Amino acid sequence: MSFGKEHDLHKRRRGRNLGLGLVLIGFVAIMFGLTVVKVTEGQFAEALAGASRNE
Amino acid sequence: MSEVSIDRLYSDEPEFSDYFSLLKPRVMSLVVFTAIAGVVAAPGSIHPFVALVSIIFIALGGGASGALNMWYDADIDSIMSRTKSRPIPAGKISASEAKSFGIVLSVISVVMLGLASNWLAAFLLAFTIFFYVIVYTIWLKRMTPQNIVIGGAAGAFPPIIGWAVVTGNVGFESVLMFALIFIWTPPHFWSLALFMKNDYDSAEVPMLTVTNGRRSTRNHIFAYSCLLAVVALAIGFSSLSGPFYLLIAILFNVQLVFSAFKLWSRSEPECIADNSLLERKFFKFSLLYLFVHFAAIMIDSQINMTWLGSLI
């Protein structure tokens, strides 16, 4: 089945997909930013040092 | 398949904005603002990006509990005129979909807050969601006219979470901010119940207006407003604030008690005659009241920091 012309349904689905896409991009940006902050503030190194002390 | 049948099949398919409105954006804005106040007023500092991410996930946790509230309250939301255009009663999103959406966002927000800041803040967020959904929505809302009083605690947690994000603990000052929202909530919602009277009646939600009557609700609003003024002014003498807050608190609490007194001394025929004008004004004023108090706390904390910085 195919739709000859654009239906309102397509607009809604496009809006939903676009919104979800932006949310996912935002989430990736947050994860990347957090990783950069944690590494540059030395928390990552501290965690590694703690882990090696526990071994 | 004809155009007409396609319209009928898909007319209720949700848009992105329907999912967003499941998060109760207006409530979320209050959560964001008070959580920011907690972060700004707390002693110490964190990286601005960590603060931003923490606020985002506190807001998401608040939104998730809103979605779970809409899932459970779908039956009464469809009765009340104020809520019947929400996505579930409007038939845009199914109740089970809203439940899954709320649970998934709750888990994501708690885990991400723990990873971004600390696990005490994450625990407090999880407890807030639990309190709002289980204790308030499922347990107390339909059982007792004191639902708003106890349920108000859930909305009062964000500044404590914001404080915990920065300090890693729950300080006395953050409990003062909690107390401000906790005592503010009942008169705010009771004034709403006074002018949305038919809504709660028909949904059989035991609001104070339904169980104890409108006279008793006015008494409660006045009593809680006096108590709120005491708490708000007490904060003015704590380490949380300074002269700016105290000045604002004096002005706004005189107005609060005066407005509550006018509501208290009013008769029902007067209320009907002006279509609950004073009740509506009180409701709007209470929103401004909370916003101004938290803004003053933030401003004073920055003034204090600058002043301490100049001494060192």
mmCIF file of N, CA and C in Angstrom, chain B residues 59-170:
data_model
loop_
_atom_site.group_PDB
_atom_site.id
_atom_site.type_symbol
_atom_site.label_atom_id
_atom_site.label_comp_id
_atom_site.label_asym_id
_atom_site.label_seq_id
_atom_site.Cartn_x
_atom_site.Cartn_y
_atom_site.Cartn_z
ATOM 1 N N ALA B 59 15.260 16.981 36.387
ATOM 2 C CA ALA B 59 14.028 17.356 35.671
ATOM 3 C C ALA B 59 13.402 16.133 35.009
ATOM 4 N N LEU B 60 14.258 15.288 34.412
ATOM 5 C CA LEU B 60 13.744 14.083 33.742
ATOM 6 C C LEU B 60 13.082 13.137 34.755
ATOM 7 N N GLY B 61 13.700 13.027 35.930
ATOM 8 C CA GLY B 61 13.112 12.194 36.989
ATOM 9 C C GLY B 61 11.752 12.739 37.410
ATOM 10 N N GLY B 62 11.670 14.072 37.527
ATOM 11 C CA GLY B 62 10.389 14.707 37.863
ATOM 12 C C GLY B 62 9.362 14.436 36.767
ATOM 13 N N GLY B 63 9.809 14.527 35.515
ATOM 14 C CA GLY B 63 8.926 14.264 34.376
ATOM 15 C C GLY B 63 8.458 12.814 34.350
ATOM 16 N N ALA B 64 9.376 11.905 34.671
ATOM 17 C CA ALA B 64 9.029 10.477 34.682
ATOM 18 C C ALA B 64 7.951 10.195 35.720
ATOM 19 N N SER B 65 8.069 10.836 36.877
ATOM 20 C CA SER B 65 7.044 10.607 37.903
ATOM 21 C C SER B 65 5.705 11.219 37.452
ATOM 22 N N GLY B 66 5.773 12.297 36.669
ATOM 23 C CA GLY B 66 4.557 12.884 36.098
ATOM 24 C C GLY B 66 3.877 11.913 35.139
ATOM 25 N N ALA B 67 4.680 11.225 34.314
ATOM 26 C CA ALA B 67 4.124 10.243 33.360
ATOM 27 C C ALA B 67 3.476 9.085 34.112
ATOM 28 N N LEU B 68 4.130 8.640 35.204
ATOM 29 C CA LEU B 68 3.562 7.534 35.989
ATOM 30 C C LEU B 68 2.282 7.969 36.697
ATOM 31 N N ASN B 69 2.268 9.246 37.115
ATOM 32 C CA ASN B 69 1.053 9.803 37.728
ATOM 33 C C ASN B 69 -0.097 9.815 36.711
ATOM 34 N N MET B 70 0.217 10.201 35.471
ATOM 35 C CA MET B 70 -0.825 10.233 34.431
ATOM 36 C C MET B 70 -1.308 8.831 34.092
ATOM 37 N N TRP B 71 -0.399 7.850 34.131
ATOM 38 C CA TRP B 71 -0.793 6.459 33.891
ATOM 39 C C TRP B 71 -1.817 6.021 34.951
ATOM 40 N N TYR B 72 -1.504 6.256 36.215
ATOM 41 C CA TYR B 72 -2.372 5.753 37.281
ATOM 42 C C TYR B 72 -3.682 6.548 37.373
ATOM 43 N N ASP B 73 -3.591 7.831 37.099
ATOM 44 C CA ASP B 73 -4.760 8.702 37.262
ATOM 45 C C ASP B 73 -5.566 8.883 35.978
ATOM 46 N N ALA B 74 -5.311 8.043 34.981
ATOM 47 C CA ALA B 74 -5.993 8.221 33.690
ATOM 48 C C ALA B 74 -7.517 8.236 33.842
ATOM 49 N N ASP B 75 -8.041 7.415 34.769
ATOM 50 C CA ASP B 75 -9.504 7.352 34.942
ATOM 51 C C ASP B 75 -10.073 8.679 35.460
ATOM 52 N N ILE B 76 -9.429 9.264 36.460
ATOM 53 C CA ILE B 76 -9.971 10.525 36.984
ATOM 54 C C ILE B 76 -9.599 11.717 36.098
ATOM 55 N N ASP B 77 -8.478 11.599 35.380
ATOM 56 C CA ASP B 77 -8.100 12.681 34.445
ATOM 57 C C ASP B 77 -9.143 12.849 33.343
ATOM 58 N N SER B 78 -9.788 11.721 32.972
ATOM 59 C CA SER B 78 -10.779 11.801 31.891
ATOM 60 C C SER B 78 -12.076 12.458 32.366
ATOM 61 N N ILE B 79 -12.236 12.595 33.675
ATOM 62 C CA ILE B 79 -13.467 13.212 34.212
ATOM 63 C C ILE B 79 -13.279 14.718 34.408
ATOM 64 N N MET B 80 -12.092 15.104 34.886
ATOM 65 C CA MET B 80 -11.882 16.516 35.245
ATOM 66 C C MET B 80 -11.586 17.368 34.001
ATOM 67 N N SER B 81 -12.250 18.520 33.923
ATOM 68 C CA SER B 81 -12.091 19.372 32.731
ATOM 69 C C SER B 81 -10.651 19.879 32.599
ATOM 70 N N ARG B 82 -9.985 20.085 33.751
ATOM 71 C CA ARG B 82 -8.611 20.584 33.745
ATOM 72 C C ARG B 82 -7.638 19.571 33.135
ATOM 73 N N THR B 83 -7.980 18.283 33.212
ATOM 74 C CA THR B 83 -7.007 17.246 32.828
ATOM 75 C C THR B 83 -7.450 16.364 31.660
ATOM 76 N N LYS B 84 -8.675 16.558 31.176
ATOM 77 C CA LYS B 84 -9.149 15.585 30.191
ATOM 78 C C LYS B 84 -8.517 15.727 28.807
ATOM 79 N N SER B 85 -7.752 16.801 28.596
ATOM 80 C CA SER B 85 -7.042 16.895 27.314
ATOM 81 C C SER B 85 -5.626 16.323 27.407
ATOM 82 N N ARG B 86 -5.279 15.733 28.558
ATOM 83 C CA ARG B 86 -3.961 15.103 28.682
ATOM 84 C C ARG B 86 -3.863 13.920 27.705
ATOM 85 N N PRO B 87 -2.636 13.508 27.316
ATOM 86 C CA PRO B 87 -2.501 12.522 26.227
ATOM 87 C C PRO B 87 -3.252 11.206 26.432
ATOM 88 N N ILE B 88 -3.339 10.696 27.663
ATOM 89 C CA ILE B 88 -4.013 9.394 27.846
ATOM 90 C C ILE B 88 -5.538 9.540 27.718
ATOM 91 N N PRO B 89 -6.187 10.447 28.484
ATOM 92 C CA PRO B 89 -7.636 10.572 28.289
ATOM 93 C C PRO B 89 -8.023 11.047 26.879
ATOM 94 N N ALA B 90 -7.108 11.789 26.217
ATOM 95 C CA ALA B 90 -7.413 12.236 24.849
ATOM 96 C C ALA B 90 -7.251 11.105 23.832
ATOM 97 N N GLY B 91 -6.746 9.951 24.301
ATOM 98 C CA GLY B 91 -6.620 8.784 23.427
ATOM 99 C C GLY B 91 -5.385 8.805 22.538
ATOM 100 N N LYS B 92 -4.427 9.725 22.842
ATOM 101 C CA LYS B 92 -3.214 9.807 22.017
ATOM 102 C C LYS B 92 -2.205 8.722 22.401
ATOM 103 N N ILE B 93 -2.069 8.493 23.701
ATOM 104 C CA ILE B 93 -1.087 7.523 24.197
ATOM 105 C C ILE B 93 -1.821 6.565 25.131
ATOM 106 N N SER B 94 -1.495 5.257 25.025
ATOM 107 C CA SER B 94 -2.192 4.300 25.897
ATOM 108 C C SER B 94 -1.598 4.367 27.305
ATOM 109 N N ALA B 95 -2.392 3.949 28.288
ATOM 110 C CA ALA B 95 -1.943 4.006 29.688
ATOM 111 C C ALA B 95 -0.709 3.132 29.893
ATOM 112 N N SER B 96 -0.709 1.954 29.268
ATOM 113 C CA SER B 96 0.434 1.047 29.477
ATOM 114 C C SER B 96 1.702 1.619 28.845
ATOM 115 N N GLU B 97 1.522 2.333 27.724
ATOM 116 C CA GLU B 97 2.686 2.953 27.078
ATOM 117 C C GLU B 97 3.256 4.056 27.981
ATOM 118 N N ALA B 98 2.344 4.810 28.613
ATOM 119 C CA ALA B 98 2.781 5.872 29.529
ATOM 120 C C ALA B 98 3.507 5.278 30.730
ATOM 121 N N LYS B 99 3.019 4.123 31.197
ATOM 122 C CA LYS B 99 3.667 3.467 32.341
ATOM 123 C C LYS B 99 5.093 3.042 31.970
ATOM 124 N N SER B 100 5.231 2.369 30.816
ATOM 125 C CA SER B 100 6.571 1.930 30.385
ATOM 126 C C SER B 100 7.491 3.135 30.205
ATOM 127 N N PHE B 101 6.960 4.185 29.580
ATOM 128 C CA PHE B 101 7.721 5.415 29.336
ATOM 129 C C PHE B 101 8.216 5.985 30.670
ATOM 130 N N GLY B 102 7.315 6.035 31.662
ATOM 131 C CA GLY B 102 7.668 6.576 32.973
ATOM 132 C C GLY B 102 8.714 5.741 33.686
ATOM 133 N N ILE B 103 8.554 4.405 33.618
ATOM 134 C CA ILE B 103 9.511 3.522 34.314
ATOM 135 C C ILE B 103 10.901 3.643 33.681
ATOM 136 N N VAL B 104 10.945 3.606 32.347
ATOM 137 C CA VAL B 104 12.243 3.681 31.648
ATOM 138 C C VAL B 104 12.935 5.014 31.957
ATOM 139 N N LEU B 105 12.173 6.110 31.879
ATOM 140 C CA LEU B 105 12.785 7.418 32.167
ATOM 141 C C LEU B 105 13.217 7.534 33.629
ATOM 142 N N SER B 106 12.473 6.916 34.532
ATOM 143 C CA SER B 106 12.856 6.942 35.951
ATOM 144 C C SER B 106 14.220 6.286 36.136
ATOM 145 N N VAL B 107 14.377 5.093 35.530
ATOM 146 C CA VAL B 107 15.642 4.354 35.674
ATOM 147 C C VAL B 107 16.785 5.155 35.049
ATOM 148 N N ILE B 108 16.552 5.674 33.836
ATOM 149 C CA ILE B 108 17.604 6.442 33.152
ATOM 150 C C ILE B 108 18.002 7.664 33.988
ATOM 151 N N SER B 109 17.013 8.397 34.499
ATOM 152 C CA SER B 109 17.326 9.625 35.232
ATOM 153 C C SER B 109 18.112 9.340 36.511
ATOM 154 N N VAL B 110 17.706 8.282 37.240
ATOM 155 C CA VAL B 110 18.389 7.965 38.505
ATOM 156 C C VAL B 110 19.824 7.501 38.241
ATOM 157 N N VAL B 111 19.974 6.579 37.288
ATOM 158 C CA VAL B 111 21.324 6.048 36.997
ATOM 159 C C VAL B 111 22.230 7.170 36.482
ATOM 160 N N MET B 112 21.702 7.997 35.572
ATOM 161 C CA MET B 112 22.525 9.063 35.000
ATOM 162 C C MET B 112 22.887 10.124 36.032
ATOM 163 N N LEU B 113 21.957 10.409 36.963
ATOM 164 C CA LEU B 113 22.289 11.386 38.012
ATOM 165 C C LEU B 113 23.389 10.827 38.916
ATOM 166 N N GLY B 114 23.294 9.528 39.211
ATOM 167 C CA GLY B 114 24.330 8.883 40.029
ATOM 168 C C GLY B 114 25.690 8.947 39.354
ATOM 169 N N LEU B 115 25.709 8.674 38.046
ATOM 170 C CA LEU B 115 26.978 8.689 37.311
ATOM 171 C C LEU B 115 27.519 10.115 37.169
ATOM 172 N N ALA B 116 26.624 11.064 36.955
ATOM 173 C CA ALA B 116 27.069 12.447 36.728
ATOM 174 C C ALA B 116 27.534 13.108 38.025
ATOM 175 N N SER B 117 26.785 12.890 39.125
ATOM 176 C CA SER B 117 27.146 13.595 40.371
ATOM 177 C C SER B 117 27.530 12.604 41.465
ATOM 178 N N ASN B 118 26.572 12.176 42.259
ATOM 179 C CA ASN B 118 26.876 11.185 43.296
ATOM 180 C C ASN B 118 25.640 10.339 43.584
ATOM 181 N N TRP B 119 25.850 9.238 44.316
ATOM 182 C CA TRP B 119 24.760 8.276 44.488
ATOM 183 C C TRP B 119 23.777 8.686 45.571
ATOM 184 N N LEU B 120 24.171 9.629 46.441
ATOM 185 C CA LEU B 120 23.193 10.145 47.408
ATOM 186 C C LEU B 120 22.118 10.944 46.659
ATOM 187 N N ALA B 121 22.573 11.796 45.735
ATOM 188 C CA ALA B 121 21.622 12.578 44.931
ATOM 189 C C ALA B 121 20.719 11.646 44.134
ATOM 190 N N ALA B 122 21.314 10.571 43.568
ATOM 191 C CA ALA B 122 20.530 9.612 42.784
ATOM 192 C C ALA B 122 19.503 8.912 43.673
ATOM 193 N N PHE B 123 19.924 8.548 44.898
ATOM 194 C CA PHE B 123 19.000 7.889 45.827
ATOM 195 C C PHE B 123 17.843 8.831 46.175
ATOM 196 N N LEU B 124 18.167 10.092 46.407
ATOM 197 C CA LEU B 124 17.115 11.064 46.750
ATOM 198 C C LEU B 124 16.128 11.245 45.598
ATOM 199 N N LEU B 125 16.656 11.212 44.362
ATOM 200 C CA LEU B 125 15.771 11.324 43.199
ATOM 201 C C LEU B 125 14.863 10.092 43.105
ATOM 202 N N ALA B 126 15.456 8.915 43.327
ATOM 203 C CA ALA B 126 14.666 7.675 43.284
ATOM 204 C C ALA B 126 13.584 7.711 44.370
ATOM 205 N N PHE B 127 13.960 8.201 45.543
ATOM 206 C CA PHE B 127 12.996 8.280 46.646
ATOM 207 C C PHE B 127 11.863 9.260 46.308
ATOM 208 N N THR B 128 12.234 10.368 45.659
ATOM 209 C CA THR B 128 11.222 11.362 45.262
ATOM 210 C C THR B 128 10.209 10.747 44.295
ATOM 211 N N ILE B 129 10.722 10.006 43.304
ATOM 212 C CA ILE B 129 9.830 9.351 42.329
ATOM 213 C C ILE B 129 8.934 8.349 43.062
ATOM 214 N N PHE B 130 9.540 7.553 43.946
ATOM 215 C CA PHE B 130 8.780 6.570 44.727
ATOM 216 C C PHE B 130 7.693 7.268 45.546
ATOM 217 N N PHE B 131 8.067 8.351 46.193
ATOM 218 C CA PHE B 131 7.137 9.072 47.067
ATOM 219 C C PHE B 131 5.962 9.641 46.263
ATOM 220 N N TYR B 132 6.274 10.247 45.138
ATOM 221 C CA TYR B 132 5.220 10.872 44.320
ATOM 222 C C TYR B 132 4.287 9.829 43.708
ATOM 223 N N VAL B 133 4.874 8.734 43.201
ATOM 224 C CA VAL B 133 4.061 7.745 42.488
ATOM 225 C C VAL B 133 3.355 6.797 43.467
ATOM 226 N N ILE B 134 4.118 6.200 44.358
ATOM 227 C CA ILE B 134 3.536 5.179 45.232
ATOM 228 C C ILE B 134 2.789 5.819 46.410
ATOM 229 N N VAL B 135 3.502 6.668 47.171
ATOM 230 C CA VAL B 135 2.902 7.199 48.405
ATOM 231 C C VAL B 135 1.766 8.179 48.087
ATOM 232 N N TYR B 136 2.033 9.131 47.166
ATOM 233 C CA TYR B 136 1.010 10.136 46.870
ATOM 234 C C TYR B 136 -0.048 9.614 45.892
ATOM 235 N N THR B 137 0.374 9.308 44.656
ATOM 236 C CA THR B 137 -0.593 8.987 43.589
ATOM 237 C C THR B 137 -1.404 7.722 43.885
ATOM 238 N N ILE B 138 -0.695 6.641 44.209
ATOM 239 C CA ILE B 138 -1.394 5.355 44.347
ATOM 240 C C ILE B 138 -2.050 5.215 45.728
ATOM 241 N N TRP B 139 -1.340 5.667 46.755
ATOM 242 C CA TRP B 139 -1.815 5.383 48.109
ATOM 243 C C TRP B 139 -2.730 6.483 48.660
ATOM 244 N N LEU B 140 -2.222 7.717 48.746
ATOM 245 C CA LEU B 140 -2.930 8.730 49.531
ATOM 246 C C LEU B 140 -3.925 9.598 48.764
ATOM 247 N N LYS B 141 -3.673 9.835 47.494
ATOM 248 C CA LYS B 141 -4.465 10.825 46.754
ATOM 249 C C LYS B 141 -5.967 10.556 46.821
ATOM 250 N N ARG B 142 -6.337 9.274 46.739
ATOM 251 C CA ARG B 142 -7.776 8.946 46.723
ATOM 252 C C ARG B 142 -8.280 8.519 48.101
ATOM 253 N N MET B 143 -7.394 8.619 49.105
ATOM 254 C CA MET B 143 -7.761 8.085 50.412
ATOM 255 C C MET B 143 -8.022 9.163 51.455
ATOM 256 N N THR B 144 -7.231 10.229 51.441
ATOM 257 C CA THR B 144 -7.328 11.198 52.528
ATOM 258 C C THR B 144 -7.363 12.647 52.006
ATOM 259 N N PRO B 145 -8.107 13.507 52.667
ATOM 260 C CA PRO B 145 -8.097 14.927 52.262
ATOM 261 C C PRO B 145 -6.773 15.617 52.559
ATOM 262 N N GLN B 146 -5.910 14.925 53.311
ATOM 263 C CA GLN B 146 -4.576 15.482 53.572
ATOM 264 C C GLN B 146 -3.591 15.076 52.471
ATOM 265 N N ASN B 147 -4.131 14.552 51.348
ATOM 266 C CA ASN B 147 -3.279 14.086 50.246
ATOM 267 C C ASN B 147 -2.268 15.142 49.791
ATOM 268 N N ILE B 148 -2.741 16.379 49.686
ATOM 269 C CA ILE B 148 -1.879 17.452 49.186
ATOM 270 C C ILE B 148 -0.753 17.750 50.180
ATOM 271 N N VAL B 149 -1.088 17.688 51.465
ATOM 272 C CA VAL B 149 -0.089 18.007 52.492
ATOM 273 C C VAL B 149 1.077 17.029 52.409
ATOM 274 N N ILE B 150 0.738 15.728 52.384
ATOM 275 C CA ILE B 150 1.797 14.709 52.385
ATOM 276 C C ILE B 150 2.449 14.623 50.999
ATOM 277 N N GLY B 151 1.615 14.693 49.973
ATOM 278 C CA GLY B 151 2.142 14.618 48.609
ATOM 279 C C GLY B 151 3.051 15.782 48.265
ATOM 280 N N GLY B 152 2.840 16.897 48.958
ATOM 281 C CA GLY B 152 3.665 18.079 48.729
ATOM 282 C C GLY B 152 5.132 17.827 48.996
ATOM 283 N N ALA B 153 5.403 16.820 49.825
ATOM 284 C CA ALA B 153 6.800 16.492 50.144
ATOM 285 C C ALA B 153 7.566 16.107 48.884
ATOM 286 N N ALA B 154 6.878 15.406 47.971
ATOM 287 C CA ALA B 154 7.555 14.967 46.747
ATOM 288 C C ALA B 154 8.049 16.173 45.938
ATOM 289 N N GLY B 155 7.210 17.189 45.862
ATOM 290 C CA GLY B 155 7.596 18.386 45.108
ATOM 291 C C GLY B 155 8.623 19.237 45.824
ATOM 292 N N ALA B 156 8.840 18.923 47.107
ATOM 293 C CA ALA B 156 9.764 19.740 47.895
ATOM 294 C C ALA B 156 11.193 19.195 47.873
ATOM 295 N N PHE B 157 11.371 18.008 47.308
ATOM 296 C CA PHE B 157 12.698 17.382 47.322
ATOM 297 C C PHE B 157 13.744 17.997 46.377
ATOM 298 N N PRO B 158 13.357 18.558 45.213
ATOM 299 C CA PRO B 158 14.395 19.009 44.260
ATOM 300 C C PRO B 158 15.508 19.892 44.833
ATOM 301 N N PRO B 159 15.227 20.898 45.710
ATOM 302 C CA PRO B 159 16.372 21.656 46.223
ATOM 303 C C PRO B 159 17.312 20.811 47.087
ATOM 304 N N ILE B 160 16.770 19.811 47.783
ATOM 305 C CA ILE B 160 17.626 18.915 48.571
ATOM 306 C C ILE B 160 18.516 18.102 47.626
ATOM 307 N N ILE B 161 17.931 17.655 46.510
ATOM 308 C CA ILE B 161 18.726 16.881 45.537
ATOM 309 C C ILE B 161 19.809 17.782 44.939
ATOM 310 N N GLY B 162 19.413 19.012 44.577
ATOM 311 C CA GLY B 162 20.395 19.961 44.020
ATOM 312 C C GLY B 162 21.529 20.217 45.001
ATOM 313 N N TRP B 163 21.196 20.379 46.256
ATOM 314 C CA TRP B 163 22.203 20.592 47.309
ATOM 315 C C TRP B 163 23.130 19.377 47.391
ATOM 316 N N ALA B 164 22.524 18.167 47.361
ATOM 317 C CA ALA B 164 23.308 16.928 47.463
ATOM 318 C C ALA B 164 24.233 16.752 46.261
ATOM 319 N N VAL B 165 23.817 17.242 45.098
ATOM 320 C CA VAL B 165 24.667 17.153 43.903
ATOM 321 C C VAL B 165 26.008 17.857 44.159
ATOM 322 N N VAL B 166 25.939 19.010 44.826
ATOM 323 C CA VAL B 166 27.162 19.801 45.051
ATOM 324 C C VAL B 166 27.943 19.296 46.264
ATOM 325 N N THR B 167 27.240 19.070 47.378
ATOM 326 C CA THR B 167 27.933 18.796 48.640
ATOM 327 C C THR B 167 28.090 17.307 48.949
ATOM 328 N N GLY B 168 27.240 16.488 48.362
ATOM 329 C CA GLY B 168 27.289 15.054 48.671
ATOM 330 C C GLY B 168 26.592 14.719 49.981
ATOM 331 N N ASN B 169 25.922 15.702 50.577
ATOM 332 C CA ASN B 169 25.143 15.404 51.791
ATOM 333 C C ASN B 169 23.868 16.248 51.833
ATOM 334 N N VAL B 170 23.077 16.031 52.885
ATOM 335 C CA VAL B 170 21.828 16.790 53.045
ATOM 336 C C VAL B 170 22.040 17.778 54.195
#
